[in-house]
PDB file of C-alpha atoms in Angstrom:
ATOM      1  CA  UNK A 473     -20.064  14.225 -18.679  1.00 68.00           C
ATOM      2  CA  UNK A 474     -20.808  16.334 -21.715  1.00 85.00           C
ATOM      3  CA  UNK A 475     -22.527  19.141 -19.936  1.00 95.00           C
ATOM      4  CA  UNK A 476     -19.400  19.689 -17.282  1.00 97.00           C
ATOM      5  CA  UNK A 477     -17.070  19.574 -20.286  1.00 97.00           C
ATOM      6  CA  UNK A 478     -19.602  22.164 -21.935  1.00 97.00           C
ATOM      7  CA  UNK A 479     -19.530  24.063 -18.860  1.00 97.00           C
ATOM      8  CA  UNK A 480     -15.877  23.681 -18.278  1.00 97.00           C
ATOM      9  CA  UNK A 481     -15.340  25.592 -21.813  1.00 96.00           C
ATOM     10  CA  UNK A 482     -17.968  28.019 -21.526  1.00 97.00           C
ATOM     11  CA  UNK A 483     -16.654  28.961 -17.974  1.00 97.00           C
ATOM     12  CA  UNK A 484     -12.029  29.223 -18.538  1.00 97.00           C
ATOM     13  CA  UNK A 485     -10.827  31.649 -16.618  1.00 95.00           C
ATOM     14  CA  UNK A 486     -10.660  34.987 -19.012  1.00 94.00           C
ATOM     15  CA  UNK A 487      -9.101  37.817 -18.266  1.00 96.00           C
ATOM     16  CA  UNK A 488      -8.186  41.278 -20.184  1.00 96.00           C
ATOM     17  CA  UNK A 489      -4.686  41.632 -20.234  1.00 96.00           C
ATOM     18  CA  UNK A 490      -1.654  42.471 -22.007  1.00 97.00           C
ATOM     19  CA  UNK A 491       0.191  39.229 -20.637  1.00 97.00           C
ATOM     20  CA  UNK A 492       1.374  37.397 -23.808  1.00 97.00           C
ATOM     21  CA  UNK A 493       0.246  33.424 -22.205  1.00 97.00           C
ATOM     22  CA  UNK A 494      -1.368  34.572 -18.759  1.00 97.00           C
ATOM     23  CA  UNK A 495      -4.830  32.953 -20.010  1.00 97.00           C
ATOM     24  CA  UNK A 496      -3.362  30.256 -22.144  1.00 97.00           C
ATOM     25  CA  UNK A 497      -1.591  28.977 -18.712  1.00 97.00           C
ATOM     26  CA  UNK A 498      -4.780  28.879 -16.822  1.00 97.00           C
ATOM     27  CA  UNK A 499      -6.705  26.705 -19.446  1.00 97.00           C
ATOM     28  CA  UNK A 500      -4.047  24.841 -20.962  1.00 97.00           C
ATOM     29  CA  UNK A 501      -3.992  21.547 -17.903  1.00 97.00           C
ATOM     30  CA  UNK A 502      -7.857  21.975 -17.823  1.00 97.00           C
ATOM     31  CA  UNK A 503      -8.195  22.057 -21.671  1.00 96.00           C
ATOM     32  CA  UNK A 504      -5.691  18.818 -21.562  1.00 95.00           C
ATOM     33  CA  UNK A 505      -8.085  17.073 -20.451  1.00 90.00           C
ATOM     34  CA  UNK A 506      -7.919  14.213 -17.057  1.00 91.00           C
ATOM     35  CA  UNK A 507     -10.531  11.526 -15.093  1.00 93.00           C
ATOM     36  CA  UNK A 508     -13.114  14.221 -14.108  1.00 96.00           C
ATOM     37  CA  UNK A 509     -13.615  11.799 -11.357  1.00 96.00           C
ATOM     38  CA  UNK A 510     -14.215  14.309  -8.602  1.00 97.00           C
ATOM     39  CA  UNK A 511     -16.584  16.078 -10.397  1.00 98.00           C
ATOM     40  CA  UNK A 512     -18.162  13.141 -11.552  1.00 97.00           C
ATOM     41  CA  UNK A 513     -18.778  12.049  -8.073  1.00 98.00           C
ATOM     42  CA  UNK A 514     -20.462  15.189  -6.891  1.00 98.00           C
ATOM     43  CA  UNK A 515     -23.069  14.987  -9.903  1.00 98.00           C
ATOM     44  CA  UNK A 516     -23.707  11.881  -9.744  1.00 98.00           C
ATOM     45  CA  UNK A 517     -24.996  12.211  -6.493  1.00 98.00           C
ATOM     46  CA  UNK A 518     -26.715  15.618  -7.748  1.00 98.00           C
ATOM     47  CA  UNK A 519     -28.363  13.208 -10.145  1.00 97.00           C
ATOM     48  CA  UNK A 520     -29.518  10.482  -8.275  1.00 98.00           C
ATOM     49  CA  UNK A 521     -31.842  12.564  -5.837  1.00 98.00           C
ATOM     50  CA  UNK A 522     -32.314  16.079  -7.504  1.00 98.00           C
ATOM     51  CA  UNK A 523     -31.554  16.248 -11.063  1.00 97.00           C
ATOM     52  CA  UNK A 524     -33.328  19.925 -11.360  1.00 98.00           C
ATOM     53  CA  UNK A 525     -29.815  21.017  -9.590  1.00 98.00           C
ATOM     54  CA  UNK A 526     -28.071  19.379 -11.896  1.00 98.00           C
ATOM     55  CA  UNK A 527     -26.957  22.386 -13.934  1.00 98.00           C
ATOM     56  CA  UNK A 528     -26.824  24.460 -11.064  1.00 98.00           C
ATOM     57  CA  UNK A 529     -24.363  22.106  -9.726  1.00 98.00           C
ATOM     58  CA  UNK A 530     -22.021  22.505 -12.171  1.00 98.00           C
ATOM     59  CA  UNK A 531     -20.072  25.354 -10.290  1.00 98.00           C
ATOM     60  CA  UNK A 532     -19.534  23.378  -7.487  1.00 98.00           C
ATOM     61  CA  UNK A 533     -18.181  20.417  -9.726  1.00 98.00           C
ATOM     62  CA  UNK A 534     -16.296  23.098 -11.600  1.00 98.00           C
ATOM     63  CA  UNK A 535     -14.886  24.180  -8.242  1.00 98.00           C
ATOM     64  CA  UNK A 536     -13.137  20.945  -7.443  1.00 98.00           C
ATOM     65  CA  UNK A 537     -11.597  20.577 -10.659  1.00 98.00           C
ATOM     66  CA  UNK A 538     -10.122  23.534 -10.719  1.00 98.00           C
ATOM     67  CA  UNK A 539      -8.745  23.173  -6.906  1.00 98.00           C
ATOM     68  CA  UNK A 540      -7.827  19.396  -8.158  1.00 98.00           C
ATOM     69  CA  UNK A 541      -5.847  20.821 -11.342  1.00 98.00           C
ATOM     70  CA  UNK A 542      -4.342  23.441  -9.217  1.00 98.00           C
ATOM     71  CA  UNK A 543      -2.865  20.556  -7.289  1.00 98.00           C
ATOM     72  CA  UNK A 544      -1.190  18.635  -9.837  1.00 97.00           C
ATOM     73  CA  UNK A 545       0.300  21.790 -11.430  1.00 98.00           C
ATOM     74  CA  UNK A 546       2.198  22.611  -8.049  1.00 97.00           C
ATOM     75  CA  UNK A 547       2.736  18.322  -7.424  1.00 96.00           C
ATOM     76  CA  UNK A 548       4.359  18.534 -10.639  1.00 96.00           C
ATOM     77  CA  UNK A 549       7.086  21.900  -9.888  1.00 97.00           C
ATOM     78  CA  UNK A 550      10.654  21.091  -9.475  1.00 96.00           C
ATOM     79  CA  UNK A 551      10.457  21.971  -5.642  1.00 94.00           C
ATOM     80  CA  UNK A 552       7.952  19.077  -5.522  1.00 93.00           C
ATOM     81  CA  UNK A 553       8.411  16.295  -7.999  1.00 91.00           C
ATOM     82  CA  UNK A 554       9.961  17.912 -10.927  1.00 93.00           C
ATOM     83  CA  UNK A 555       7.826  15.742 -13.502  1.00 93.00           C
ATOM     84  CA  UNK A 556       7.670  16.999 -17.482  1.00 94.00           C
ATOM     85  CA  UNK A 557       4.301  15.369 -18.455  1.00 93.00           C
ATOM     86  CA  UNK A 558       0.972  15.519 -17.281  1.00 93.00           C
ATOM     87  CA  UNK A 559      -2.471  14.566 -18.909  1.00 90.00           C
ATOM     88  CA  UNK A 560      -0.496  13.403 -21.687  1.00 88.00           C
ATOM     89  CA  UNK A 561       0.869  17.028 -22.232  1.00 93.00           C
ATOM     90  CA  UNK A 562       4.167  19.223 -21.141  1.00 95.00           C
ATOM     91  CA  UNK A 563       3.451  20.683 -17.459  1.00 96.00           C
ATOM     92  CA  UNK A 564       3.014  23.738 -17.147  1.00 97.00           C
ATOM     93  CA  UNK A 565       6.642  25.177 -15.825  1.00 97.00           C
ATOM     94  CA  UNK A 566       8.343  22.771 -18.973  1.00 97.00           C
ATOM     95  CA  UNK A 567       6.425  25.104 -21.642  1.00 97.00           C
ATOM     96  CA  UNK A 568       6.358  28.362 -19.607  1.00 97.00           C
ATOM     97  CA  UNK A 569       8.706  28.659 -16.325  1.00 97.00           C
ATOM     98  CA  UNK A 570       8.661  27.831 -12.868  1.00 97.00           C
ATOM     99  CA  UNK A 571       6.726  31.204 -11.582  1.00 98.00           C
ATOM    100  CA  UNK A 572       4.128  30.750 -14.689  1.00 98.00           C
ATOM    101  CA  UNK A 573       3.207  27.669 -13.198  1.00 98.00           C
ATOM    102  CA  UNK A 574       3.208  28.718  -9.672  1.00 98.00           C
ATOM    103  CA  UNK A 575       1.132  31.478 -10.337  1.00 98.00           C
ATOM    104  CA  UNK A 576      -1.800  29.348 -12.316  1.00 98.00           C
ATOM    105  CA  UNK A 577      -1.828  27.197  -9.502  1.00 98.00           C
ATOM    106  CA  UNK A 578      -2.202  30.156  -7.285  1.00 98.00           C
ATOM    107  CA  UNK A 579      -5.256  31.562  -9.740  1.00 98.00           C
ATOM    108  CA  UNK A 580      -7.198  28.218  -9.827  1.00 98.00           C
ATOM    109  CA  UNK A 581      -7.337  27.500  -6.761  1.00 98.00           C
ATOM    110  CA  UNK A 582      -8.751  31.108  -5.455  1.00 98.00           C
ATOM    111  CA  UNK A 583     -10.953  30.243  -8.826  1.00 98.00           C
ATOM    112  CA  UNK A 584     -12.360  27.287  -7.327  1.00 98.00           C
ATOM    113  CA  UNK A 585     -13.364  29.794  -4.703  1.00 98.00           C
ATOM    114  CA  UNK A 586     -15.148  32.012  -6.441  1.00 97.00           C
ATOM    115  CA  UNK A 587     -16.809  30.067  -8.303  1.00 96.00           C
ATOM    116  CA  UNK A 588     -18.322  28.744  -5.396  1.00 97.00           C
ATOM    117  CA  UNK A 589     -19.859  32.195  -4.296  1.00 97.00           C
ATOM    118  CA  UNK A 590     -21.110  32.613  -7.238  1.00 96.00           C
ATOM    119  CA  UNK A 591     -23.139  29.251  -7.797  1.00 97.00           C
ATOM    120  CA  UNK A 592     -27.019  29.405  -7.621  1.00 97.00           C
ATOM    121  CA  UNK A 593     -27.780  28.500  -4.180  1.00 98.00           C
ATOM    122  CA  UNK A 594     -28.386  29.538  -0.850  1.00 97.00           C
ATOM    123  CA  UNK A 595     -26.047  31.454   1.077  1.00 98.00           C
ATOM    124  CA  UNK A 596     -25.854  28.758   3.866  1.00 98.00           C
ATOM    125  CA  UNK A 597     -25.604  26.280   1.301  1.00 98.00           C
ATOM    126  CA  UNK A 598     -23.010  28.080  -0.661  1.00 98.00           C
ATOM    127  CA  UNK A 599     -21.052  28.733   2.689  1.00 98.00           C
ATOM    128  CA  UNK A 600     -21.176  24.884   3.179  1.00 98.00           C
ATOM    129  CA  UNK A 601     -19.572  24.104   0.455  1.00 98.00           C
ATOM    130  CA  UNK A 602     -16.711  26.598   0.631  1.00 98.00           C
ATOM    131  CA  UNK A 603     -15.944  25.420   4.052  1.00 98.00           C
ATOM    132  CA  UNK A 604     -16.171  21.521   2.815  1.00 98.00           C
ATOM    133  CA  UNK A 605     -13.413  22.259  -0.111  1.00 98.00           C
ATOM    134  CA  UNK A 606     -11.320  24.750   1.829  1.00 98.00           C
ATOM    135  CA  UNK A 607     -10.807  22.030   5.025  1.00 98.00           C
ATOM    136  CA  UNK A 608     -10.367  18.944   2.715  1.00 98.00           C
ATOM    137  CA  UNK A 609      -8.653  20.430  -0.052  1.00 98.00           C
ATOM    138  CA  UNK A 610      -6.356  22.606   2.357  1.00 97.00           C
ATOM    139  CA  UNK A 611      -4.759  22.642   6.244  1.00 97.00           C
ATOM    140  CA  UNK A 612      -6.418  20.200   7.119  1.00 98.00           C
ATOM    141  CA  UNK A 613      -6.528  17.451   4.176  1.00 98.00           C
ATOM    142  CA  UNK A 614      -4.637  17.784   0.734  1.00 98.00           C
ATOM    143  CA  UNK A 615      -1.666  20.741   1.394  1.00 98.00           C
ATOM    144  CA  UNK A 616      -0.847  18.307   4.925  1.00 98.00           C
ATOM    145  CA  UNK A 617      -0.805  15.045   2.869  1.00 97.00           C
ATOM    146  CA  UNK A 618       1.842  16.698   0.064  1.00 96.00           C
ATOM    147  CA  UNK A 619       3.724  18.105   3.066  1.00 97.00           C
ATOM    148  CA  UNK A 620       4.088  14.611   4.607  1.00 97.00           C
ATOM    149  CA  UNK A 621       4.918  13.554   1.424  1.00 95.00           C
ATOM    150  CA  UNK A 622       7.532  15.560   0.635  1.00 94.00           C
ATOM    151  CA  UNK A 623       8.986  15.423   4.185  1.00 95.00           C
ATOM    152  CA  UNK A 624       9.524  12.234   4.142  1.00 95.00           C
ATOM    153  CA  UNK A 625      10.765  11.042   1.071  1.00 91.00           C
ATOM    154  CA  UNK A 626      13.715   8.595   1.510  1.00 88.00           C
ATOM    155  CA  UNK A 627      12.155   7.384   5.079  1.00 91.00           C
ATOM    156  CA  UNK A 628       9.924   4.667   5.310  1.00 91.00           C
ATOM    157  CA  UNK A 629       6.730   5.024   7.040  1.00 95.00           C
ATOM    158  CA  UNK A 630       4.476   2.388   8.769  1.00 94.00           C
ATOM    159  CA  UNK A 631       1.797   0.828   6.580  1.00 93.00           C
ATOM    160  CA  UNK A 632      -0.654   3.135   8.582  1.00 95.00           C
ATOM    161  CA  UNK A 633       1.447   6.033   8.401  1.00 96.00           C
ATOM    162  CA  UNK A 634       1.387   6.257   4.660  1.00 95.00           C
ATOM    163  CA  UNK A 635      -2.618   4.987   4.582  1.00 96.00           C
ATOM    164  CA  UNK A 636      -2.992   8.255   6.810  1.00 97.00           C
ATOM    165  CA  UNK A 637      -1.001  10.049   3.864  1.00 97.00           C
ATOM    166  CA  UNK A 638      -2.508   8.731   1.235  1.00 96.00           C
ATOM    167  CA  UNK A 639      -6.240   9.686   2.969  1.00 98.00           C
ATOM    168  CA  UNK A 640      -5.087  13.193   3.562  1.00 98.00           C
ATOM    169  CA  UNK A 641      -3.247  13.884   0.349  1.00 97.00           C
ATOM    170  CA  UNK A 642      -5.883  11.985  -2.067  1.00 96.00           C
ATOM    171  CA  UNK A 643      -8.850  10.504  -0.649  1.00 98.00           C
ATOM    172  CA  UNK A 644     -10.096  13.337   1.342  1.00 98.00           C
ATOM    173  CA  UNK A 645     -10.827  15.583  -1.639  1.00 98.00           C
ATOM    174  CA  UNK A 646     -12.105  12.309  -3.249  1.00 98.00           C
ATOM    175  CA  UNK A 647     -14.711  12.075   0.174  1.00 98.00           C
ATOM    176  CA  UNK A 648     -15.742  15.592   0.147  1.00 98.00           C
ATOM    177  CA  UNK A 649     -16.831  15.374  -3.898  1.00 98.00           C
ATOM    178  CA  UNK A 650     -19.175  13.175  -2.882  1.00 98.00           C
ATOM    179  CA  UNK A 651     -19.605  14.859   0.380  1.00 98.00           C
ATOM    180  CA  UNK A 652     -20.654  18.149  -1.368  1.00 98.00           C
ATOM    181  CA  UNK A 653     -23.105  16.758  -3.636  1.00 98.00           C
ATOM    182  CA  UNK A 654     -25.138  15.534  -0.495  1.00 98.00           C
ATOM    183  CA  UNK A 655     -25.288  18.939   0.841  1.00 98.00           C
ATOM    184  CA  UNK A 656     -26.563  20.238  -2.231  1.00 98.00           C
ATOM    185  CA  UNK A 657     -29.336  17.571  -2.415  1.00 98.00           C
ATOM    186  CA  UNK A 658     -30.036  17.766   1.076  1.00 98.00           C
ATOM    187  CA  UNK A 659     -29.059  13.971   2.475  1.00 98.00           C
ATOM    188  CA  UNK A 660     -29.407  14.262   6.059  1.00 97.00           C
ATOM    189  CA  UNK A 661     -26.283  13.524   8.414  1.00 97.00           C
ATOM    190  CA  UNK A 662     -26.552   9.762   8.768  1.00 97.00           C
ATOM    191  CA  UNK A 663     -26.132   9.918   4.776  1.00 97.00           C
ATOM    192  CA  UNK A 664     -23.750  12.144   4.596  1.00 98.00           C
ATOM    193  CA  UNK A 665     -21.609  10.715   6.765  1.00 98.00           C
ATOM    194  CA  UNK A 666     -22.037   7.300   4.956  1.00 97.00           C
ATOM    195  CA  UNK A 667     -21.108   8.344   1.398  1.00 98.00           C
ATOM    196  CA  UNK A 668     -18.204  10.452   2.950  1.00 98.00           C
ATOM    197  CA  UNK A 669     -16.483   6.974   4.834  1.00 98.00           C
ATOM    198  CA  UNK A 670     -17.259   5.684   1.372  1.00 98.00           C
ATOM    199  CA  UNK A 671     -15.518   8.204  -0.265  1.00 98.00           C
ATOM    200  CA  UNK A 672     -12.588   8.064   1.536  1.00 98.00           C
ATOM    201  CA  UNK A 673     -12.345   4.135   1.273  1.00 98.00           C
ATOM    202  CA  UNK A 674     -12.489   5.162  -2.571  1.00 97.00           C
ATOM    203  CA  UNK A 675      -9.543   7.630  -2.232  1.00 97.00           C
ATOM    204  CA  UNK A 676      -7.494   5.211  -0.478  1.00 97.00           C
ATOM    205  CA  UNK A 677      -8.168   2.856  -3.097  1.00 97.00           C
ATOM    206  CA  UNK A 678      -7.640   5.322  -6.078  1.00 96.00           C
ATOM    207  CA  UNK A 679      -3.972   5.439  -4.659  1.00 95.00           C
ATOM    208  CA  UNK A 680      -3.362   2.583  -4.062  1.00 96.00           C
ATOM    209  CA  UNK A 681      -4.244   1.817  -8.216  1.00 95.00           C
ATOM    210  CA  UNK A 682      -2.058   5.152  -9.280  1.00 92.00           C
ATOM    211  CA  UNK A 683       0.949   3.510  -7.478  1.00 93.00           C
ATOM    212  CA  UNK A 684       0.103   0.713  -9.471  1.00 94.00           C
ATOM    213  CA  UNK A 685       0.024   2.178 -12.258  1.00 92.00           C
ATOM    214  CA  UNK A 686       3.497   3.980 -11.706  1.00 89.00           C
ATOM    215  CA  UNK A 687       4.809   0.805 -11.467  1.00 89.00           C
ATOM    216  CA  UNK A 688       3.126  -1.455 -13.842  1.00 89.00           C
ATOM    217  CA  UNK A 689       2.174   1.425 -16.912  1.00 82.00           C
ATOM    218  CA  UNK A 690       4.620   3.371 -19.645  1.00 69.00           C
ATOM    219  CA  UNK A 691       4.408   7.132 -19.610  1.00 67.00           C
ATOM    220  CA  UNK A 692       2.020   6.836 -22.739  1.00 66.00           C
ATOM    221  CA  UNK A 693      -0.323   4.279 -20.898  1.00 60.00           C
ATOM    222  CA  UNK A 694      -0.637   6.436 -18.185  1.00 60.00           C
ATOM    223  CA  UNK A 695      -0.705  10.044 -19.262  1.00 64.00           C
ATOM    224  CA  UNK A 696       1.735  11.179 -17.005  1.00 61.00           C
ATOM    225  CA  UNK A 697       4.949  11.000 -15.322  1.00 61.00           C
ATOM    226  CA  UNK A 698       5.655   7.295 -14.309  1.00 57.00           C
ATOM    227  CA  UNK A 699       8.449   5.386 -12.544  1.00 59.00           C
ATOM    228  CA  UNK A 700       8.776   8.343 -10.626  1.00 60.00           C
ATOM    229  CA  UNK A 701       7.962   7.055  -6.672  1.00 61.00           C
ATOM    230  CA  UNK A 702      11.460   5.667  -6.252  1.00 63.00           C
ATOM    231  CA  UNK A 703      12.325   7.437  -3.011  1.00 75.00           C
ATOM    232  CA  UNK A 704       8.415   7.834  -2.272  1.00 85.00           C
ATOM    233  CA  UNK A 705       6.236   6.212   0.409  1.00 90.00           C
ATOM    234  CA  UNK A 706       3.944   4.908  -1.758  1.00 92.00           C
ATOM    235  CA  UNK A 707       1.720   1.842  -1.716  1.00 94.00           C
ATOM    236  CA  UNK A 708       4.299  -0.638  -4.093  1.00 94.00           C
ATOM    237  CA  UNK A 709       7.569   0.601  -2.232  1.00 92.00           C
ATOM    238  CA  UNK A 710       6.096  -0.609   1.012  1.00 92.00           C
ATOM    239  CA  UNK A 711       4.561  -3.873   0.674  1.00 94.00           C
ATOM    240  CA  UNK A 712       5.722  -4.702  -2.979  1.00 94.00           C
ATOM    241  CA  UNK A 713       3.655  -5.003  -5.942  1.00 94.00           C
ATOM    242  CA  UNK A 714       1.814  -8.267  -5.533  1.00 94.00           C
ATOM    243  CA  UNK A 715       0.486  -7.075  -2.347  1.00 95.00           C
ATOM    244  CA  UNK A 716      -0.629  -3.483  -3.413  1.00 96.00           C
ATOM    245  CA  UNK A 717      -2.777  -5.470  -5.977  1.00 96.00           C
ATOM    246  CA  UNK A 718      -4.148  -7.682  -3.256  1.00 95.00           C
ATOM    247  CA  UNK A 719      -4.600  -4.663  -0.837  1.00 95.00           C
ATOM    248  CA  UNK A 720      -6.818  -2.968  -3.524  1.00 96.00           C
ATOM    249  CA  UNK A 721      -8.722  -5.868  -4.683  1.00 96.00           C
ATOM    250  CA  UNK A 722      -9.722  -6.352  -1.182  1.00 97.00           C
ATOM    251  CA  UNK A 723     -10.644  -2.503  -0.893  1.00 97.00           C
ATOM    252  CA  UNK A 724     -12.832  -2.953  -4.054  1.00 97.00           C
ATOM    253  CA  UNK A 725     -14.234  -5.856  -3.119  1.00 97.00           C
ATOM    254  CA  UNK A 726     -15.495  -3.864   0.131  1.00 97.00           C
ATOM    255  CA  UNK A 727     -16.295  -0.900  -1.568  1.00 97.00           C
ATOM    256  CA  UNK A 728     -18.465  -2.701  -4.274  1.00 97.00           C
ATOM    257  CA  UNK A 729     -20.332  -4.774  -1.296  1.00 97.00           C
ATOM    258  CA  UNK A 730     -20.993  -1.363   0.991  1.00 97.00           C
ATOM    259  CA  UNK A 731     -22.119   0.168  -2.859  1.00 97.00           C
ATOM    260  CA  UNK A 732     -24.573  -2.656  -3.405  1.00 97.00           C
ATOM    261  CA  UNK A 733     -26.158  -1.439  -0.084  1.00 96.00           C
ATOM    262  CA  UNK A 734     -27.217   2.213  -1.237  1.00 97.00           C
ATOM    263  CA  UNK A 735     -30.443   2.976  -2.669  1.00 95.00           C
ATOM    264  CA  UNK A 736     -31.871   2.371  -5.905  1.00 97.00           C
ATOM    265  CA  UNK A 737     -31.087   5.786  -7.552  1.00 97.00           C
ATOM    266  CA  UNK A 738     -27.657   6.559  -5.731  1.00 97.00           C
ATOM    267  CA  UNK A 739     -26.994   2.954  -7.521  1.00 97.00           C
ATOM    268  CA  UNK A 740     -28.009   4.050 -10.686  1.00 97.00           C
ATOM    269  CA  UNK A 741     -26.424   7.082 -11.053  1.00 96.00           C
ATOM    270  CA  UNK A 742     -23.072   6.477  -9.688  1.00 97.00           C
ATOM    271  CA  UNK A 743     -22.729   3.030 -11.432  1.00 96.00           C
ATOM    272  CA  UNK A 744     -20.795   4.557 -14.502  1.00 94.00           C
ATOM    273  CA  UNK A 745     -18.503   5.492 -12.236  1.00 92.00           C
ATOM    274  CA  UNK A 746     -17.807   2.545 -10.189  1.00 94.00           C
ATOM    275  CA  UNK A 747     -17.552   0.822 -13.477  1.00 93.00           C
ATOM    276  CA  UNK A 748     -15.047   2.477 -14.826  1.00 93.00           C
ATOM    277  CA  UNK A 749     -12.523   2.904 -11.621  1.00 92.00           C
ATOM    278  CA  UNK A 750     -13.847   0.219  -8.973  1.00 94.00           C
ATOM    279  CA  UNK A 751     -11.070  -2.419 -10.521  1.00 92.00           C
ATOM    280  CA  UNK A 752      -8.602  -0.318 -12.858  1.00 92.00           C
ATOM    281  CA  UNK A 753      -5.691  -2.111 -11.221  1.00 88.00           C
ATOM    282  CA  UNK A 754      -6.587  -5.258 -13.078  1.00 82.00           C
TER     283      UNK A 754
END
């Protein structure tokens, strides 16, 4: 991941202006650092099937993390869940104020956006994209998961109520990463479709491990805010930890076969990957 981090430097948001921390507070939660698992994803698949787009797939990649970062910078505001660290460092309205934060939200996420238009591809391609991030990373996916969230903190959902969620709120931005690489590369529907179901198996499971996590890691193990889903519907409150280490071993376990069943390259490239998340709840 070298060359997104290169890219990710080489491409901060920089503008000319008298504001004394207005850039500062648009790099600082990218600069701190995170997974890069979205991006990762959408490479990777880049990789496996047309590595001459690699570098013109950076955009796109760049694009999600900047929408993704955007996200955790408003998850983290007092309206939402008021938490002081993130990527190991001081959110954003801790070292600034509330509005600072809001408003680099605000900026990377139209960001994400732009950088879109501006990648090096075809106008229906580039259009394809844009539409793919908007839905999953907007209305319909990511802003409706929070606002279920939030809602309905302190009242327990069904089991499938909170997997609905969870696939809304994480997984669906998780499914379109990979999603988005495929369009760039081509893939034709049945594929498409294929690696997105994966992807949002993935998602699921990726929450399933953070409430893990929250339960099971310090602050300093984790990076972040922990011990903070008390009055949450998440994974652990619901069915208890034991469970929500069962549930995601039997995701994984799934998720690896279905993986074992994509070509040779997709294999290859995405392996890293699998490696390193398939069974971080262990």
């Amino acid at each position: 991941m070298h060359r997104f981090e290169a890219y990710l430097q080489a491409n901060l948001p920089q503008v000319d202006s008298f504001h004394p921390h207005y850039n500062k507070s648009l790099a600082a939660m990218l600069l701190a650092g995170g997974k890069r698992f979205r991006p990762m994803l959408l490479l990777s698949v880049v990789d496996a099937y047309e590595p001459l787009l690699y570098q013109s797939a950076l955009a796109p990649a760049l694009a999600i993390e900047f929408l993704h970062t955007y996200s955790l910078i408003h998850d983290d505001l007092p309206a939402m869940d008021d938490a002081p660290l993130r990527r190991g460092f001081p959110t954003l309205h801790t070292t600034y104020d509330e509005a600072t934060a809001i408003l680099a939200g605000d900026a990377l996420n139209t960001e994400a956006f732009y950088h879109l238009s501006k990648s090096a591809f075809r106008d229906d391609i580039k259009v394809k994209l844009i539409e793919l991030l908007a839905r999953d990373g907007g209305t319909y996916g990511m802003v409706l998961g929070q606002s279920i969230d939030l809602h309905f903190e302190n009242q327990p959902l069904s089991l499938e109520q909170v997997k609905v969620l969870h696939i809304n709120k994480t997984a669906k931005l998780i499914a379109t990463s990979l999603l988005m690489g495929a369009v760039i590369v081509g893939l034709s529907k049945t594929q498409q479709d294929e690696l997105y179901g994966f992807g949002i198996d993935l998602g699921l499971l990726f929450q399933i491990q953070d409430d893990i996590i929250d339960e099971t890691q310090s602050e300093e193990e984790a990076g972040k805010t922990t011990g903070n889903d008390g009055d949450k519907n998440s994974f652990v409150n619901l069915i208890g930890l034991e469970k929500s280490i069962k549930e995601a071993e039997t995701l994984a376990e799934d998720l690896n076969k279905r993986f074992s069943e994509f070509d040779k390259p997709l294999q290859k490239a995405l392996e890293p990957v699998m490696n390193q998340y398939l069974y971080r709840h262990r």
